[in-house]
Amino acid sequence: MGRFAPSTTGEAHPGTLLAALLAWLDARAAGGRIVLRLENLDHTRCRPAWAPQMIADLAWLGLDWDGVVEQSARRRDHEDALDRLAAAGRLYPCTCSRRDRTGGRRAPDGGWAYPNTCRARPLPAAGWRASTDALRVRLDDGPIALVDEGGLDLTQDPAAEMGDPIVVRRDGVLAYQLVVVVDDAASGVTRVVRGKDIAPSTATQVALQRLLGLPTPAYRHHLLLVEAHGDKLAKLHGSAPATALRARYTGDELCGLLAHAIGLTPAAVPIRPAVLVPHFDWSRVRRDDLVTRWDGSLSYSA
Ligand code: GLU
Ligand code: ZN
């Protein structure tokens, strides 16, 4: 079982569509199933209207799903996982501010590692739900050996290199690292195909799976579409929203552009995703990030 798990924090962009296409092809080429999970827990960034629009944009591209899960409907399961972590003595409140971390150790994701300062703090007597501070999970110390299917070495000592993850934010929002693990297991996900930007979090997620007694899926982290920002490259984001793409291209045209850009087809001709299935093979998919430009049309430099 595969999954595609976009956050509904805005319109789909070419990077979203490419990630969806790759997760979908990975599943379909193996004759497998795939669910779409709309990650909509962060009410400060997600708008309800983005969820149906995401579904529509993916359908426009030609992708179908064996189920759609709205993460916000899964609260019971999320709380159950937190109850179990609390009962195991793994949850603790963190009173640190972002400023406390700045200038410390650099984490593999480019941010600041959390030095596990508050590990000894007890939960409120009334339980984790009564906390007005963020909650973290005390991970086991020590390395997690992990190489993904593409050969990317993700071995890490997540407790030391990233620091114990936040699982409940100070504003009460349940955080990504925990819910992703709980939801993948609940959907029976055995294959996680996603962008390289998430790769530094994978060891943390495996550590959480082990604490919760959940199976670890196979992982594969694929190339990103990036764009030039001054002299730096950053993940392509708001610049080519689905509304603009759909005004410019048919779904087949955009699918053909993406498939060609990543090396799957010899020419950028319109194509249905389903037509790519029989010949899909990861060895043909480009590995390096791809510099992409949007100026009313989508272009990329090989
Ligand atoms: N919602 C996350 C994102 O869009 C999902 C990451 C994942 O696939 O685990 O970045
Ligand atoms: Zn702290």
Coordinates of C-alpha atoms and ligand atoms in Angstrom, one line a residue:
M1 CA 0.0 0.0 0.0
G2 CA 1.4 3.4 -1.0
R3 CA 0.3 6.9 0.0
F4 CA 0.5 10.4 -1.1
A5 CA 0.2 12.9 1.8
P6 CA 0.2 16.5 0.7
S7 CA -0.4 19.3 3.3
T8 CA -3.4 21.3 2.3
T9 CA -1.6 24.6 2.9
G10 CA -2.2 26.0 -0.5
E11 CA -2.7 25.1 -4.1
A12 CA -0.9 22.2 -5.6
H13 CA 2.2 23.3 -7.6
P14 CA 4.4 21.4 -10.1
G15 CA 6.4 19.9 -7.2
T16 CA 3.2 18.6 -5.6
L17 CA 2.0 17.1 -8.8
L18 CA 5.4 15.5 -9.5
A19 CA 5.5 13.9 -6.0
A20 CA 1.9 12.7 -6.5
L21 CA 2.8 11.2 -9.9
L22 CA 5.8 9.4 -8.6
A23 CA 4.1 7.9 -5.6
W24 CA 1.2 6.9 -7.8
L25 CA 3.4 5.3 -10.5
D26 CA 5.4 3.5 -7.8
A27 CA 2.2 1.9 -6.5
R28 CA 0.5 1.2 -9.8
A29 CA 3.6 -0.2 -11.5
A30 CA 3.7 -2.9 -8.8
G31 CA 0.0 -3.5 -9.2
G32 CA -0.5 -2.0 -5.7
R33 CA -3.0 0.4 -4.1
I34 CA -2.4 3.9 -2.9
V35 CA -4.3 6.3 -0.7
L36 CA -4.4 10.0 -0.7
R37 CA -4.1 11.6 2.8
L38 CA -4.8 15.2 3.1
E39 CA -2.7 16.6 5.9
N40 CA -4.8 19.4 7.3
L41 CA -4.1 19.5 11.0
D42 CA -2.3 22.8 11.1
H43 CA -5.3 25.2 11.2
T44 CA -2.9 28.2 11.1
R45 CA -1.8 27.2 7.6
C46 CA -4.5 24.9 6.1
R47 CA -7.8 26.2 4.6
P48 CA -10.7 23.7 4.2
A49 CA -11.2 24.7 0.6
W50 CA -7.7 23.5 -0.3
A51 CA -8.6 19.9 0.3
P52 CA -11.3 19.5 -2.4
Q53 CA -9.2 21.5 -4.7
M54 CA -6.2 19.2 -4.1
I55 CA -8.4 16.2 -5.0
A56 CA -9.6 17.9 -8.1
D57 CA -6.1 19.0 -9.3
L58 CA -4.8 15.5 -8.9
A59 CA -7.8 14.1 -10.8
W60 CA -7.1 16.7 -13.5
L61 CA -3.5 15.3 -13.8
G62 CA -5.0 11.8 -14.2
L63 CA -4.4 10.2 -10.8
D64 CA -6.9 8.1 -8.9
W65 CA -6.9 6.8 -5.3
D66 CA -8.0 3.7 -3.4
G67 CA -9.3 5.9 -0.6
V68 CA -9.0 9.5 0.6
V69 CA -8.2 10.1 4.3
E70 CA -8.6 13.5 5.9
Q71 CA -6.1 13.7 8.7
S72 CA -8.4 15.9 10.9
A73 CA -10.9 13.0 11.1
R74 CA -8.2 10.8 12.7
R75 CA -8.0 12.6 16.1
R76 CA -9.0 9.6 18.2
D77 CA -6.1 7.5 16.9
H78 CA -3.6 10.3 17.3
E79 CA -4.7 10.9 20.9
D80 CA -4.5 7.1 21.5
A81 CA -0.9 7.2 20.4
L82 CA -0.2 10.1 22.7
D83 CA -1.9 8.3 25.6
R84 CA 0.4 5.3 25.0
L85 CA 3.5 7.4 24.9
A86 CA 2.5 9.2 28.1
A87 CA 1.8 5.9 29.8
A88 CA 5.3 4.7 28.8
G89 CA 6.8 7.9 30.3
R90 CA 7.9 9.2 26.9
L91 CA 6.1 12.5 26.8
Y92 CA 7.4 15.7 28.4
P93 CA 6.6 19.4 28.2
C94 CA 9.1 21.7 26.6
T95 CA 9.2 25.3 27.7
C96 CA 12.0 26.3 25.4
S97 CA 11.6 29.0 22.8
R98 CA 13.0 29.0 19.3
R99 CA 15.6 31.4 20.5
D100 CA 16.9 28.9 23.1
R101 CA 17.9 26.7 20.2
T102 CA 19.4 29.2 17.9
G103 CA 23.2 29.0 17.8
G104 CA 23.3 25.4 19.1
R105 CA 24.0 22.4 17.0
R106 CA 22.9 22.3 13.3
A107 CA 20.5 19.5 12.6
P108 CA 20.6 17.4 9.4
D109 CA 17.5 19.3 8.0
G110 CA 19.4 22.6 8.2
G111 CA 17.5 23.8 11.3
W112 CA 18.8 23.9 14.9
A113 CA 18.9 20.6 16.8
Y114 CA 16.9 20.5 20.0
P115 CA 19.3 19.6 22.9
N116 CA 16.7 17.7 24.8
T117 CA 16.9 20.3 27.6
C118 CA 13.5 19.6 29.2
R119 CA 13.7 15.8 29.3
A120 CA 13.4 15.7 33.0
R121 CA 10.3 17.9 33.2
P122 CA 7.2 16.0 34.4
L123 CA 3.8 16.1 32.6
P124 CA 1.1 18.0 34.4
A125 CA -0.6 15.9 37.1
A126 CA -3.8 16.1 35.1
G127 CA -2.1 14.5 32.0
W128 CA -0.7 15.6 28.7
R129 CA -4.0 17.2 27.6
A130 CA -3.6 19.7 30.4
S131 CA -0.2 20.9 29.1
T132 CA 0.0 24.5 28.0
D133 CA 3.6 23.9 26.8
A134 CA 4.6 22.0 23.7
L135 CA 5.1 18.3 24.2
R136 CA 8.0 16.2 23.0
V137 CA 8.8 12.5 22.9
R138 CA 11.9 11.2 24.6
L139 CA 13.4 9.0 21.9
D140 CA 15.9 6.3 22.6
D141 CA 19.5 7.5 22.3
G142 CA 21.6 5.9 19.7
P143 CA 21.8 5.5 15.9
I144 CA 19.1 4.2 13.6
A145 CA 20.6 2.5 10.6
L146 CA 18.6 3.3 7.5
V147 CA 19.3 3.3 3.8
D148 CA 16.3 4.1 1.5
E149 CA 15.5 2.2 -1.7
G150 CA 17.3 4.7 -3.8
G151 CA 20.5 4.2 -1.8
L152 CA 20.2 7.4 0.2
D153 CA 21.9 6.8 3.6
L154 CA 19.6 8.2 6.2
T155 CA 21.4 6.7 9.2
Q156 CA 21.1 9.0 12.1
D157 CA 21.1 9.3 15.8
P158 CA 17.8 11.2 15.8
A159 CA 17.7 12.0 19.5
A160 CA 21.1 13.7 19.3
E161 CA 21.2 15.0 15.8
M162 CA 17.6 16.3 15.5
G163 CA 16.6 16.2 19.1
D164 CA 13.4 14.8 20.6
P165 CA 10.6 15.8 18.3
I166 CA 7.6 18.0 19.2
V167 CA 4.5 16.0 18.9
V168 CA 2.0 18.5 20.3
R169 CA 2.6 22.2 19.6
R170 CA 2.1 24.9 22.2
D171 CA -1.1 25.9 20.4
G172 CA -2.4 22.3 20.7
V173 CA -1.9 21.3 17.0
L174 CA -0.7 17.7 16.8
A175 CA 2.7 17.7 15.0
Y176 CA 3.7 16.0 11.8
Q177 CA 6.3 13.6 13.0
L178 CA 3.9 11.7 15.2
V179 CA 0.7 11.8 13.1
V180 CA 2.5 10.8 9.9
V181 CA 3.7 7.5 11.6
V182 CA 0.3 6.8 13.2
D183 CA -1.6 7.5 10.0
D184 CA 0.7 5.5 7.7
A185 CA 0.3 2.5 10.0
A186 CA -3.5 2.8 10.2
S187 CA -3.7 2.8 6.4
G188 CA -1.5 -0.2 6.2
V189 CA 1.1 1.7 4.2
T190 CA 4.1 -0.4 3.3
R191 CA 5.8 2.0 0.8
V192 CA 6.5 5.7 1.5
V193 CA 7.6 7.6 -1.7
R194 CA 8.2 11.3 -1.0
G195 CA 10.5 14.2 -1.7
K196 CA 14.1 14.4 -0.5
D197 CA 13.2 17.4 1.6
I198 CA 11.6 15.0 4.2
A199 CA 14.6 12.6 4.2
P200 CA 16.2 14.1 7.3
S201 CA 13.1 13.3 9.3
T202 CA 12.9 9.6 8.4
A203 CA 15.1 8.4 11.2
T204 CA 12.9 10.3 13.7
Q205 CA 9.8 8.7 12.3
V206 CA 11.4 5.2 12.5
A207 CA 12.3 5.8 16.1
L208 CA 8.7 6.8 16.8
Q209 CA 7.4 3.7 15.0
R210 CA 9.6 1.5 17.3
L211 CA 8.3 3.3 20.4
L212 CA 4.7 2.7 19.3
G213 CA 5.3 -0.9 18.1
L214 CA 4.4 0.0 14.5
P215 CA 5.9 -1.5 11.4
T216 CA 8.5 0.5 9.3
P217 CA 7.6 0.8 5.6
A218 CA 10.0 0.9 2.8
Y219 CA 11.2 4.4 2.0
R220 CA 12.2 6.1 -1.2
H221 CA 13.0 9.8 -1.4
H222 CA 12.9 11.4 -4.9
L223 CA 14.2 14.5 -6.6
L224 CA 12.7 18.0 -6.0
L225 CA 11.7 20.7 -8.4
V226 CA 13.7 23.8 -7.3
E227 CA 13.9 27.3 -8.5
A228 CA 16.5 30.0 -8.4
H229 CA 16.2 32.5 -5.5
G230 CA 19.0 35.0 -6.0
D231 CA 22.1 32.7 -6.0
K232 CA 20.4 29.9 -4.0
L233 CA 18.1 27.1 -5.1
A234 CA 14.9 26.5 -3.1
K235 CA 12.0 24.1 -3.4
L236 CA 9.6 25.4 -6.0
H237 CA 6.6 26.7 -4.2
G238 CA 3.9 29.3 -4.8
S239 CA 5.1 30.4 -8.1
A240 CA 3.1 28.1 -10.4
P241 CA -0.2 27.3 -8.6
A242 CA -2.5 24.7 -10.1
T243 CA -5.0 27.3 -11.2
A244 CA -2.4 28.8 -13.4
L245 CA -1.1 25.4 -14.7
R246 CA -4.7 24.3 -15.5
A247 CA -5.3 27.5 -17.4
R248 CA -2.2 26.9 -19.5
Y249 CA -2.1 23.1 -19.9
T250 CA -4.3 20.1 -20.2
G251 CA -3.6 17.4 -17.5
D252 CA -2.0 15.2 -20.2
E253 CA 0.2 18.0 -21.4
L254 CA 1.5 18.7 -17.9
C255 CA 2.0 15.0 -17.2
G256 CA 4.0 14.8 -20.4
L257 CA 6.1 17.7 -19.4
L258 CA 6.9 16.3 -15.9
A259 CA 7.5 12.8 -17.3
H260 CA 10.0 14.1 -19.8
A261 CA 11.6 16.5 -17.3
I262 CA 12.5 13.6 -15.0
G263 CA 13.7 11.3 -17.8
L264 CA 10.8 8.9 -18.1
T265 CA 10.0 9.8 -21.8
P266 CA 12.1 10.8 -24.7
A267 CA 9.9 13.8 -25.6
A268 CA 7.5 16.2 -23.8
V269 CA 4.3 14.9 -25.5
P270 CA 0.9 14.8 -23.8
I271 CA 0.5 11.5 -22.0
R272 CA -1.9 10.0 -19.4
P273 CA -0.2 8.7 -16.2
A274 CA -1.8 5.3 -16.8
V275 CA 0.2 5.0 -20.0
L276 CA 3.4 5.4 -18.1
V277 CA 2.6 2.5 -15.7
P278 CA 3.8 -0.5 -17.7
H279 CA 7.3 0.9 -18.3
F280 CA 7.8 2.7 -15.0
D281 CA 11.1 1.9 -13.4
W282 CA 13.0 4.0 -10.8
S283 CA 16.3 3.4 -12.6
R284 CA 15.0 5.7 -15.3
V285 CA 14.0 8.5 -13.0
R286 CA 16.4 11.4 -12.7
R287 CA 18.0 11.7 -9.2
D288 CA 19.3 15.2 -9.1
D289 CA 16.9 18.1 -8.3
L290 CA 15.6 19.9 -11.3
V291 CA 15.8 23.6 -11.8
T292 CA 12.4 24.8 -13.0
R293 CA 11.1 28.1 -14.1
W294 CA 7.6 29.4 -14.5
D295 CA 6.9 32.5 -16.7
G296 CA 3.5 31.6 -17.8
S297 CA 4.9 28.3 -19.2
L298 CA 6.9 25.7 -17.3
S299 CA 10.5 25.2 -18.4
Y300 CA 13.3 23.3 -16.9
S301 CA 17.1 23.0 -17.4
A302 CA 18.4 19.5 -17.7
Ligands
GLU1 N1 2.4 16.7 4.4 C1 3.8 16.5 4.3 C2 4.3 17.4 3.1 O1 3.5 17.7 2.3 C3 4.0 15.0 3.9 C4 5.4 14.5 4.0 C5 5.4 13.0 3.8 O2 5.1 12.5 2.7 O3 5.6 12.3 4.8 O4 5.5 17.8 3.1
ZN2 ZN 12.7 22.4 26.1

